[in-house]
Amino acid sequence: MSAPAQSIEFYVESDEKPKAGITILTKGNNTRKSNKKLKGKFVDIQLGKLWIKNLRDFTRNNEVYLEMNAITYKTKPGGRIQIPYVFKLNVNIKDETFSSQVSSREVLTGVKLIGSGVQMKIRLTELDKADLKKLNLIKNFFEKNQLAQFALKAAETKVPFAEELADFSFELVEVLDEFNDDDTVWAEQPKYDFRSSAGKPLYDGCYAFVGTTRGTKLPMELIECGGRLYTMYEDQEKNTPYEDENYLTWNIVSSDDESDD
């Protein structure tokens, strides 16, 4: 599997008081404080919008695999226990579109917020569109056809250029194998914490993962409305949608149920 194409910038709610219907998200220091009253409670995690600007495929049509896990830890006699909550979804999506399969979907239900917070695991994997049947035909050509056999025999008898020809045929098959591998777009594990010193506060509200390529400078603040991100927002007629990078918005929604711990 190839290295991640993008890293993620983590946006959390700002401590600014926005007007009704919008949320200001920031990657800076002026963040909303952690809600310590959530400790010992159950929460649901809901997705807002998944926007795909561009993925590394030869076409604009993509198939991706979205994984979003929440992990909490509990100390028991004999050590610490990891409690995972797992969500996985195959998504078909075109470049420069939102995924209808993701929008406003509740993905994790009854996550128990215990310990110092919650470890999130987010992975977005692009599934290659290569046709396995065609790949096997190409491989069989290089493995079985007369040209490949000649190259191998010629290499043994030191015919000029024959060894290079044989190496090329095998290397090409290896490249084709790798071409059909999945590509990881995101792979991050942020920790959202109850502690006041935490850089990623834990609260009931909105968050965003925004993909970044090397050298990309992202806005310090983005505006969330209905799961979409904007760089400027006045109303439905006067706004500037943020569509420069891939992003996913999500929410922690608290419940009234208390845990027994």
Tab-separated table of N, CA, C and O in Angstrom, residues 137-259:
chain	number	residue	atom	x	y	z
A	137	LEU	N	-4.545	-11.203	-17.839
A	137	LEU	CA	-4.209	-11.460	-19.243
A	137	LEU	C	-2.837	-10.881	-19.587
A	137	LEU	O	-2.032	-11.509	-20.268
A	138	ILE	N	-2.576	-9.664	-19.104
A	138	ILE	CA	-1.286	-9.029	-19.364
A	138	ILE	C	-0.167	-9.822	-18.687
A	138	ILE	O	0.895	-10.066	-19.263
A	139	LYS	N	-0.413	-10.239	-17.440
A	139	LYS	CA	0.604	-11.018	-16.724
A	139	LYS	C	0.892	-12.328	-17.451
A	139	LYS	O	2.048	-12.734	-17.603
A	140	ASN	N	-0.185	-12.990	-17.909
A	140	ASN	CA	0.004	-14.260	-18.608
A	140	ASN	C	0.796	-14.062	-19.892
A	140	ASN	O	1.597	-14.912	-20.286
A	141	PHE	N	0.597	-12.931	-20.556
A	141	PHE	CA	1.348	-12.652	-21.781
A	141	PHE	C	2.842	-12.620	-21.488
A	141	PHE	O	3.640	-13.244	-22.189
A	142	PHE	N	3.224	-11.902	-20.437
A	142	PHE	CA	4.649	-11.775	-20.145
A	142	PHE	C	5.228	-13.041	-19.541
A	142	PHE	O	6.409	-13.304	-19.659
A	143	GLU	N	4.389	-13.830	-18.886
A	143	GLU	CA	4.902	-15.033	-18.236
A	143	GLU	C	4.978	-16.220	-19.203
A	143	GLU	O	5.782	-17.119	-19.016
A	144	LYS	N	4.113	-16.215	-20.243
A	144	LYS	CA	3.984	-17.427	-21.053
A	144	LYS	C	4.251	-17.238	-22.545
A	144	LYS	O	4.407	-18.218	-23.260
A	145	ASN	N	4.260	-16.017	-23.019
A	145	ASN	CA	4.382	-15.877	-24.474
A	145	ASN	C	5.823	-16.121	-24.947
A	145	ASN	O	6.761	-16.138	-24.154
A	146	GLN	N	5.989	-16.288	-26.237
A	146	GLN	CA	7.278	-16.668	-26.807
A	146	GLN	C	8.339	-15.597	-26.594
A	146	GLN	O	9.513	-15.918	-26.436
A	147	LEU	N	7.935	-14.323	-26.583
A	147	LEU	CA	8.904	-13.268	-26.382
A	147	LEU	C	9.567	-13.403	-25.018
A	147	LEU	O	10.791	-13.306	-24.895
A	148	ALA	N	8.760	-13.639	-23.984
A	148	ALA	CA	9.310	-13.781	-22.641
A	148	ALA	C	10.209	-15.017	-22.553
A	148	ALA	O	11.282	-14.984	-21.949
A	149	GLN	N	9.757	-16.131	-23.163
A	149	GLN	CA	10.570	-17.347	-23.142
A	149	GLN	C	11.899	-17.118	-23.863
A	149	GLN	O	12.953	-17.551	-23.394
A	150	PHE	N	11.846	-16.439	-25.001
A	150	PHE	CA	13.069	-16.149	-25.727
A	150	PHE	C	14.007	-15.301	-24.871
A	150	PHE	O	15.230	-15.532	-24.842
A	151	ALA	N	13.453	-14.307	-24.194
A	151	ALA	CA	14.280	-13.420	-23.381
A	151	ALA	C	14.986	-14.197	-22.280
A	151	ALA	O	16.172	-13.978	-22.004
A	152	LEU	N	14.271	-15.131	-21.643
A	152	LEU	CA	14.885	-15.917	-20.568
A	152	LEU	C	15.994	-16.809	-21.110
A	152	LEU	O	17.082	-16.899	-20.530
A	153	LYS	N	15.742	-17.485	-22.244
A	153	LYS	CA	16.765	-18.356	-22.830
A	153	LYS	C	17.961	-17.546	-23.306
A	153	LYS	O	19.112	-17.928	-23.132
A	154	ALA	N	17.685	-16.407	-23.913
A	154	ALA	CA	18.760	-15.565	-24.423
A	154	ALA	C	19.621	-15.036	-23.283
A	154	ALA	O	20.844	-14.897	-23.419
A	155	ALA	N	18.995	-14.763	-22.153
A	155	ALA	CA	19.746	-14.268	-20.999
A	155	ALA	C	20.735	-15.323	-20.524
A	155	ALA	O	21.867	-15.003	-20.123
A	156	GLU	N	20.338	-16.601	-20.578
A	156	GLU	CA	21.214	-17.679	-20.140
A	156	GLU	C	22.428	-17.823	-21.061
A	156	GLU	O	23.507	-18.221	-20.619
A	157	THR	N	22.259	-17.497	-22.343
A	157	THR	CA	23.351	-17.619	-23.306
A	157	THR	C	24.058	-16.292	-23.552
A	157	THR	O	24.846	-16.170	-24.481
A	158	LYS	N	23.727	-15.273	-22.702
A	158	LYS	CA	24.380	-13.963	-22.735
A	158	LYS	C	24.228	-13.247	-24.075
A	158	LYS	O	25.150	-12.597	-24.572
A	159	VAL	N	23.080	-13.411	-24.703
A	159	VAL	CA	22.785	-12.632	-25.910
A	159	VAL	C	22.643	-11.167	-25.508
A	159	VAL	O	21.997	-10.858	-24.513
A	160	PRO	N	23.276	-10.229	-26.229
A	160	PRO	CA	23.199	-8.810	-25.864
A	160	PRO	C	21.759	-8.333	-25.686
A	160	PRO	O	20.889	-8.670	-26.486
A	161	PHE	N	21.537	-7.557	-24.678
A	161	PHE	CA	20.264	-6.935	-24.328
A	161	PHE	C	19.204	-7.923	-23.840
A	161	PHE	O	18.125	-7.515	-23.416
A	162	ALA	N	19.458	-9.217	-23.911
A	162	ALA	CA	18.428	-10.181	-23.546
A	162	ALA	C	18.092	-10.120	-22.054
A	162	ALA	O	16.927	-10.215	-21.667
A	163	GLU	N	19.125	-9.954	-21.228
A	163	GLU	CA	18.874	-9.914	-19.793
A	163	GLU	C	18.032	-8.692	-19.425
A	163	GLU	O	17.123	-8.762	-18.613
A	164	GLU	N	18.358	-7.559	-20.073
A	164	GLU	CA	17.579	-6.353	-19.818
A	164	GLU	C	16.126	-6.553	-20.221
A	164	GLU	O	15.208	-6.107	-19.548
A	165	LEU	N	15.906	-7.256	-21.362
A	165	LEU	CA	14.549	-7.513	-21.832
A	165	LEU	C	13.796	-8.397	-20.840
A	165	LEU	O	12.627	-8.135	-20.517
A	166	ALA	N	14.458	-9.422	-20.320
A	166	ALA	CA	13.817	-10.301	-19.341
A	166	ALA	C	13.486	-9.537	-18.069
A	166	ALA	O	12.383	-9.670	-17.513
A	167	ASP	N	14.430	-8.732	-17.584
A	167	ASP	CA	14.185	-7.944	-16.371
A	167	ASP	C	13.009	-7.001	-16.566
A	167	ASP	O	12.180	-6.815	-15.677
A	168	PHE	N	12.955	-6.398	-17.749
A	168	PHE	CA	11.875	-5.461	-18.022
A	168	PHE	C	10.515	-6.154	-17.940
A	168	PHE	O	9.561	-5.625	-17.376
A	169	SER	N	10.414	-7.348	-18.516
A	169	SER	CA	9.131	-8.047	-18.523
A	169	SER	C	8.666	-8.359	-17.112
A	169	SER	O	7.499	-8.172	-16.769
A	170	PHE	N	9.583	-8.807	-16.237
A	170	PHE	CA	9.196	-9.130	-14.865
A	170	PHE	C	8.897	-7.869	-14.054
A	170	PHE	O	7.988	-7.849	-13.228
A	171	GLU	N	9.664	-6.832	-14.291
A	171	GLU	CA	9.423	-5.588	-13.569
A	171	GLU	C	8.074	-5.002	-13.938
A	171	GLU	O	7.375	-4.444	-13.104
A	172	LEU	N	7.684	-5.140	-15.210
A	172	LEU	CA	6.401	-4.593	-15.634
A	172	LEU	C	5.252	-5.326	-14.950
A	172	LEU	O	4.271	-4.710	-14.524
A	173	VAL	N	5.363	-6.643	-14.819
A	173	VAL	CA	4.337	-7.408	-14.108
A	173	VAL	C	4.246	-6.942	-12.660
A	173	VAL	O	3.160	-6.780	-12.111
A	174	GLU	N	5.384	-6.679	-12.028
A	174	GLU	CA	5.398	-6.213	-10.646
A	174	GLU	C	4.735	-4.839	-10.533
A	174	GLU	O	3.976	-4.570	-9.611
A	175	VAL	N	5.008	-3.985	-11.495
A	175	VAL	CA	4.388	-2.659	-11.515
A	175	VAL	C	2.875	-2.781	-11.647
A	175	VAL	O	2.112	-2.074	-10.981
A	176	LEU	N	2.415	-3.689	-12.504
A	176	LEU	CA	0.979	-3.880	-12.675
A	176	LEU	C	0.331	-4.364	-11.385
A	176	LEU	O	-0.783	-3.963	-11.043
A	177	ASP	N	1.027	-5.242	-10.665
A	177	ASP	CA	0.519	-5.700	-9.370
A	177	ASP	C	0.350	-4.521	-8.418
A	177	ASP	O	-0.664	-4.381	-7.741
A	178	GLU	N	1.363	-3.673	-8.372
A	178	GLU	CA	1.318	-2.530	-7.474
A	178	GLU	C	0.250	-1.530	-7.914
A	178	GLU	O	-0.413	-0.901	-7.096
A	179	PHE	N	0.070	-1.406	-9.222
A	179	PHE	CA	-0.932	-0.478	-9.759
A	179	PHE	C	-2.320	-0.823	-9.245
A	179	PHE	O	-3.167	0.053	-9.069
A	180	ASN	N	-2.567	-2.108	-9.025
A	180	ASN	CA	-3.884	-2.539	-8.584
A	180	ASN	C	-4.044	-2.465	-7.062
A	180	ASN	O	-5.085	-2.803	-6.531
A	181	ASP	N	-3.013	-2.044	-6.339
A	181	ASP	CA	-3.128	-1.912	-4.892
A	181	ASP	C	-4.040	-0.764	-4.515
A	181	ASP	O	-4.251	0.166	-5.279
A	182	ASP	N	-4.572	-0.832	-3.283
A	182	ASP	CA	-5.371	0.273	-2.752
A	182	ASP	C	-4.457	1.424	-2.346
A	182	ASP	O	-3.315	1.215	-1.977
A	183	ASP	N	-4.965	2.634	-2.407
A	183	ASP	CA	-4.209	3.820	-2.040
A	183	ASP	C	-4.837	4.470	-0.820
A	183	ASP	O	-6.012	4.836	-0.841
A	184	THR	N	-4.063	4.644	0.229
A	184	THR	CA	-4.545	5.312	1.422
A	184	THR	C	-4.497	6.818	1.205
A	184	THR	O	-3.451	7.369	0.880
A	185	VAL	N	-5.634	7.476	1.367
A	185	VAL	CA	-5.717	8.927	1.211
A	185	VAL	C	-5.487	9.602	2.557
A	185	VAL	O	-4.693	10.518	2.686
A	186	TRP	N	-6.194	9.143	3.595
A	186	TRP	CA	-6.023	9.642	4.961
A	186	TRP	C	-5.726	8.475	5.887
A	186	TRP	O	-6.256	7.379	5.709
A	187	ALA	N	-4.911	8.717	6.875
A	187	ALA	CA	-4.673	7.731	7.941
A	187	ALA	C	-4.181	8.499	9.163
A	187	ALA	O	-2.991	8.786	9.273
A	188	GLU	N	-5.085	8.871	10.052
A	188	GLU	CA	-4.747	9.699	11.207
A	188	GLU	C	-5.423	9.162	12.466
A	188	GLU	O	-6.460	8.480	12.385
A	189	GLN	N	-4.849	9.502	13.638
A	189	GLN	CA	-5.382	9.024	14.915
A	189	GLN	C	-5.383	10.151	15.951
A	189	GLN	O	-4.622	10.113	16.918
A	190	PRO	N	-6.216	11.163	15.787
A	190	PRO	CA	-6.232	12.263	16.753
A	190	PRO	C	-6.888	11.852	18.070
A	190	PRO	O	-7.785	11.012	18.087
A	191	LYS	N	-6.446	12.477	19.166
A	191	LYS	CA	-7.030	12.233	20.497
A	191	LYS	C	-7.760	13.496	20.942
A	191	LYS	O	-7.186	14.580	20.967
A	192	TYR	N	-9.042	13.343	21.275
A	192	TYR	CA	-9.850	14.447	21.782
A	192	TYR	C	-10.009	14.254	23.289
A	192	TYR	O	-10.397	13.184	23.748
A	193	ASP	N	-9.712	15.324	24.048
A	193	ASP	CA	-9.404	15.164	25.459
A	193	ASP	C	-10.274	16.057	26.342
A	193	ASP	O	-10.647	17.160	25.951
A	194	PHE	N	-10.577	15.561	27.557
A	194	PHE	CA	-11.318	16.350	28.548
A	194	PHE	C	-10.436	17.390	29.235
A	194	PHE	O	-10.939	18.364	29.784
A	195	ARG	N	-9.132	17.170	29.241
A	195	ARG	CA	-8.247	18.068	29.979
A	195	ARG	C	-8.226	19.457	29.365
A	195	ARG	O	-8.260	19.614	28.154
A	196	SER	N	-8.149	20.480	30.236
A	196	SER	CA	-8.206	21.866	29.769
A	196	SER	C	-7.013	22.229	28.900
A	196	SER	O	-7.089	23.143	28.081
A	197	SER	N	-5.906	21.505	29.057
A	197	SER	CA	-4.700	21.797	28.276
A	197	SER	C	-4.707	21.101	26.913
A	197	SER	O	-3.772	21.252	26.138
A	198	ALA	N	-5.754	20.332	26.633
A	198	ALA	CA	-5.794	19.541	25.401
A	198	ALA	C	-5.873	20.447	24.177
A	198	ALA	O	-6.610	21.425	24.150
A	199	GLY	N	-5.105	20.107	23.158
A	199	GLY	CA	-5.158	20.864	21.911
A	199	GLY	C	-6.385	20.539	21.089
A	199	GLY	O	-6.782	21.319	20.225
A	200	LYS	N	-6.998	19.372	21.331
A	200	LYS	CA	-8.203	18.950	20.623
A	200	LYS	C	-9.297	18.701	21.660
A	200	LYS	O	-9.435	17.599	22.187
A	201	PRO	N	-10.098	19.716	21.965
A	201	PRO	CA	-11.096	19.598	23.030
A	201	PRO	C	-12.222	18.637	22.668
A	201	PRO	O	-12.526	18.418	21.491
A	202	LEU	N	-12.836	18.073	23.699
A	202	LEU	CA	-13.936	17.121	23.540
A	202	LEU	C	-15.222	17.794	24.012
A	202	LEU	O	-15.341	18.188	25.167
A	203	TYR	N	-16.180	17.942	23.130
A	203	TYR	CA	-17.419	18.648	23.442
A	203	TYR	C	-18.534	18.058	22.591
A	203	TYR	O	-18.294	17.258	21.676
A	204	ASP	N	-19.759	18.442	22.852
A	204	ASP	CA	-20.871	18.047	21.991
A	204	ASP	C	-21.042	19.134	20.938
A	204	ASP	O	-21.443	20.252	21.234
A	205	GLY	N	-20.687	18.811	19.710
A	205	GLY	CA	-20.720	19.806	18.650
A	205	GLY	C	-20.003	19.329	17.411
A	205	GLY	O	-19.776	18.133	17.219
A	206	CYS	N	-19.604	20.279	16.572
A	206	CYS	CA	-19.091	19.984	15.232
A	206	CYS	C	-17.565	19.947	15.174
A	206	CYS	O	-16.889	20.701	15.876
A	207	TYR	N	-17.052	19.064	14.316
A	207	TYR	CA	-15.626	18.934	14.028
A	207	TYR	C	-15.467	18.785	12.510
A	207	TYR	O	-16.432	18.511	11.797
A	208	ALA	N	-14.231	18.907	12.031
A	208	ALA	CA	-13.959	18.658	10.608
A	208	ALA	C	-12.554	18.115	10.434
A	208	ALA	O	-11.618	18.536	11.121
A	209	PHE	N	-12.423	17.154	9.521
A	209	PHE	CA	-11.133	16.685	9.023
A	209	PHE	C	-10.960	17.278	7.629
A	209	PHE	O	-11.806	17.064	6.758
A	210	VAL	N	-9.874	18.001	7.403
A	210	VAL	CA	-9.619	18.593	6.089
A	210	VAL	C	-8.284	18.075	5.573
A	210	VAL	O	-7.246	18.245	6.216
A	211	GLY	N	-8.293	17.421	4.421
A	211	GLY	CA	-7.075	16.875	3.847
A	211	GLY	C	-6.170	17.969	3.317
A	211	GLY	O	-6.638	18.976	2.784
A	212	THR	N	-4.886	17.769	3.473
A	212	THR	CA	-3.933	18.753	2.956
A	212	THR	C	-2.809	18.039	2.215
A	212	THR	O	-2.333	16.997	2.654
A	213	THR	N	-2.417	18.606	1.093
A	213	THR	CA	-1.234	18.136	0.391
A	213	THR	C	-0.058	19.016	0.807
A	213	THR	O	-0.250	20.106	1.350
A	214	ARG	N	1.140	18.540	0.569
A	214	ARG	CA	2.338	19.268	1.000
A	214	ARG	C	2.371	20.679	0.409
A	214	ARG	O	2.177	20.873	-0.776
A	215	GLY	N	2.602	21.657	1.269
A	215	GLY	CA	2.697	23.039	0.818
A	215	GLY	C	1.377	23.784	0.778
A	215	GLY	O	1.340	24.973	0.485
A	216	THR	N	0.259	23.088	1.085
A	216	THR	CA	-1.047	23.740	1.066
A	216	THR	C	-1.232	24.579	2.323
A	216	THR	O	-0.995	24.107	3.436
A	217	LYS	N	-1.681	25.807	2.168
A	217	LYS	CA	-1.972	26.673	3.301
A	217	LYS	C	-3.481	26.772	3.460
A	217	LYS	O	-4.183	27.283	2.592
A	218	LEU	N	-3.984	26.276	4.583
A	218	LEU	CA	-5.419	26.263	4.823
A	218	LEU	C	-5.849	27.502	5.604
A	218	LEU	O	-5.059	28.074	6.351
A	219	PRO	N	-7.129	27.898	5.477
A	219	PRO	CA	-7.634	29.026	6.275
A	219	PRO	C	-7.551	28.709	7.769
A	219	PRO	O	-7.671	27.545	8.168
A	220	MET	N	-7.348	29.730	8.592
A	220	MET	CA	-7.350	29.522	10.039
A	220	MET	C	-8.746	29.158	10.527
A	220	MET	O	-8.906	28.377	11.456
A	221	GLU	N	-9.771	29.721	9.867
A	221	GLU	CA	-11.144	29.440	10.248
A	221	GLU	C	-11.969	29.041	9.030
A	221	GLU	O	-11.742	29.526	7.920
A	222	LEU	N	-12.901	28.140	9.250
A	222	LEU	CA	-13.888	27.770	8.244
A	222	LEU	C	-15.261	27.837	8.902
A	222	LEU	O	-15.398	27.643	10.108
A	223	ILE	N	-16.274	28.088	8.105
A	223	ILE	CA	-17.633	28.213	8.619
A	223	ILE	C	-18.433	26.988	8.196
A	223	ILE	O	-18.463	26.621	7.015
A	224	GLU	N	-19.069	26.343	9.173
A	224	GLU	CA	-19.875	25.154	8.906
A	224	GLU	C	-21.347	25.522	8.953
A	224	GLU	O	-21.806	26.196	9.874
A	225	CYS	N	-22.082	25.072	7.943
A	225	CYS	CA	-23.536	25.257	7.922
A	225	CYS	C	-24.144	24.058	7.205
A	225	CYS	O	-23.807	23.801	6.042
A	226	GLY	N	-24.976	23.306	7.890
A	226	GLY	CA	-25.605	22.131	7.289
A	226	GLY	C	-24.614	21.074	6.872
A	226	GLY	O	-24.879	20.292	5.958
A	227	GLY	N	-23.460	21.029	7.543
A	227	GLY	CA	-22.439	20.045	7.217
A	227	GLY	C	-21.442	20.513	6.179
A	227	GLY	O	-20.355	19.960	6.072
A	228	ARG	N	-21.770	21.548	5.403
A	228	ARG	CA	-20.847	22.087	4.395
A	228	ARG	C	-19.918	23.105	5.025
A	228	ARG	O	-20.239	23.729	6.040
A	229	LEU	N	-18.752	23.286	4.399
A	229	LEU	CA	-17.781	24.269	4.866
A	229	LEU	C	-17.725	25.452	3.904
A	229	LEU	O	-17.820	25.285	2.684
A	230	TYR	N	-17.553	26.647	4.486
A	230	TYR	CA	-17.463	27.880	3.720
A	230	TYR	C	-16.290	28.708	4.247
A	230	TYR	O	-15.940	28.612	5.426
A	231	THR	N	-15.722	29.530	3.383
A	231	THR	CA	-14.731	30.496	3.856
A	231	THR	C	-15.405	31.806	4.251
A	231	THR	O	-14.899	32.544	5.090
A	232	MET	N	-16.561	32.101	3.632
A	232	MET	CA	-17.379	33.248	4.008
A	232	MET	C	-18.834	32.834	3.920
A	232	MET	O	-19.210	32.055	3.038
A	233	TYR	N	-19.649	33.333	4.861
A	233	TYR	CA	-21.059	32.947	4.841
A	233	TYR	C	-21.905	34.085	5.386
A	233	TYR	O	-21.740	34.517	6.523
A	234	GLU	N	-22.825	34.567	4.548
A	234	GLU	CA	-23.795	35.569	4.993
A	234	GLU	C	-25.196	34.974	5.012
A	234	GLU	O	-25.916	35.087	5.997
A	235	ASP	N	-25.578	34.351	3.912
A	235	ASP	CA	-26.852	33.644	3.819
A	235	ASP	C	-26.738	32.676	2.646
A	235	ASP	O	-25.675	32.507	2.072
A	236	GLN	N	-27.843	32.011	2.318
A	236	GLN	CA	-27.792	31.007	1.263
A	236	GLN	C	-27.423	31.594	-0.102
A	236	GLN	O	-26.932	30.892	-0.977
A	237	GLU	N	-27.654	32.883	-0.280
A	237	GLU	CA	-27.360	33.524	-1.566
A	237	GLU	C	-25.949	34.101	-1.613
A	237	GLU	O	-25.348	34.218	-2.678
A	238	LYS	N	-25.408	34.503	-0.458
A	238	LYS	CA	-24.117	35.174	-0.414
A	238	LYS	C	-23.164	34.362	0.455
A	238	LYS	O	-23.097	34.540	1.667
A	239	ASN	N	-22.458	33.463	-0.156
A	239	ASN	CA	-21.489	32.656	0.592
A	239	ASN	C	-20.393	32.188	-0.344
A	239	ASN	O	-20.535	32.245	-1.564
A	240	THR	N	-19.306	31.747	0.230
A	240	THR	CA	-18.180	31.227	-0.555
A	240	THR	C	-17.884	29.807	-0.082
A	240	THR	O	-17.254	29.607	0.958
A	241	PRO	N	-18.364	28.780	-0.799
A	241	PRO	CA	-18.116	27.395	-0.379
A	241	PRO	C	-16.622	27.079	-0.378
A	241	PRO	O	-15.875	27.541	-1.241
A	242	TYR	N	-16.187	26.287	0.605
A	242	TYR	CA	-14.797	25.830	0.637
A	242	TYR	C	-14.730	24.509	-0.123
A	242	TYR	O	-15.304	23.497	0.303
A	243	GLU	N	-14.035	24.514	-1.250
A	243	GLU	CA	-13.981	23.327	-2.109
A	243	GLU	C	-12.569	23.081	-2.627
A	243	GLU	O	-12.375	22.502	-3.683
A	244	ASP	N	-11.560	23.531	-1.861
A	244	ASP	CA	-10.174	23.419	-2.318
A	244	ASP	C	-9.516	22.091	-1.950
A	244	ASP	O	-8.517	21.711	-2.550
A	245	GLU	N	-10.046	21.407	-0.923
A	245	GLU	CA	-9.454	20.142	-0.463
A	245	GLU	C	-10.564	19.162	-0.102
A	245	GLU	O	-11.717	19.541	0.118
A	246	ASN	N	-10.205	17.879	0.007
A	246	ASN	CA	-11.142	16.879	0.501
A	246	ASN	C	-11.434	17.160	1.973
A	246	ASN	O	-10.533	17.527	2.730
A	247	TYR	N	-12.693	16.981	2.381
A	247	TYR	CA	-12.980	17.171	3.807
A	247	TYR	C	-14.155	16.316	4.265
A	247	TYR	O	-14.984	15.881	3.458
A	248	LEU	N	-14.210	16.104	5.580
A	248	LEU	CA	-15.307	15.388	6.230
A	248	LEU	C	-15.683	16.147	7.491
A	248	LEU	O	-14.830	16.430	8.336
A	249	THR	N	-16.963	16.493	7.627
A	249	THR	CA	-17.437	17.099	8.869
A	249	THR	C	-18.162	16.035	9.685
A	249	THR	O	-18.736	15.084	9.131
A	250	TRP	N	-18.124	16.189	10.990
A	250	TRP	CA	-18.789	15.222	11.864
A	250	TRP	C	-19.164	15.877	13.188
A	250	TRP	O	-18.667	16.953	13.519
A	251	ASN	N	-20.076	15.252	13.909
A	251	ASN	CA	-20.607	15.812	15.143
A	251	ASN	C	-20.617	14.782	16.263
A	251	ASN	O	-20.875	13.596	16.022
A	252	ILE	N	-20.348	15.254	17.473
A	252	ILE	CA	-20.610	14.472	18.676
A	252	ILE	C	-21.926	14.967	19.248
A	252	ILE	O	-22.097	16.168	19.501
A	253	VAL	N	-22.875	14.056	19.428
A	253	VAL	CA	-24.206	14.404	19.926
A	253	VAL	C	-24.411	13.692	21.260
A	253	VAL	O	-24.398	12.457	21.326
A	254	SER	N	-24.580	14.444	22.319
A	254	SER	CA	-24.691	13.842	23.655
A	254	SER	C	-26.096	13.287	23.885
A	254	SER	O	-27.073	13.715	23.276
A	255	SER	N	-26.176	12.295	24.773
A	255	SER	CA	-27.454	11.730	25.181
A	255	SER	C	-27.631	11.952	26.666
A	255	SER	O	-26.717	12.406	27.365
A	256	ASP	N	-28.811	11.628	27.192
A	256	ASP	CA	-29.092	11.830	28.610
A	256	ASP	C	-28.742	10.606	29.450
A	256	ASP	O	-28.878	10.631	30.676
A	257	ASP	N	-28.318	9.530	28.796
A	257	ASP	CA	-28.041	8.291	29.543
A	257	ASP	C	-26.697	8.386	30.244
A	257	ASP	O	-25.696	8.707	29.630
A	258	GLU	N	-26.683	8.086	31.506
A	258	GLU	CA	-25.457	8.043	32.286
A	258	GLU	C	-24.905	6.637	32.280
A	258	GLU	O	-25.655	5.668	32.245
A	259	SER	N	-23.578	6.500	32.315
A	259	SER	CA	-22.987	5.174	32.471
A	259	SER	C	-23.005	4.785	33.941
A	259	SER	O	-23.298	5.588	34.810
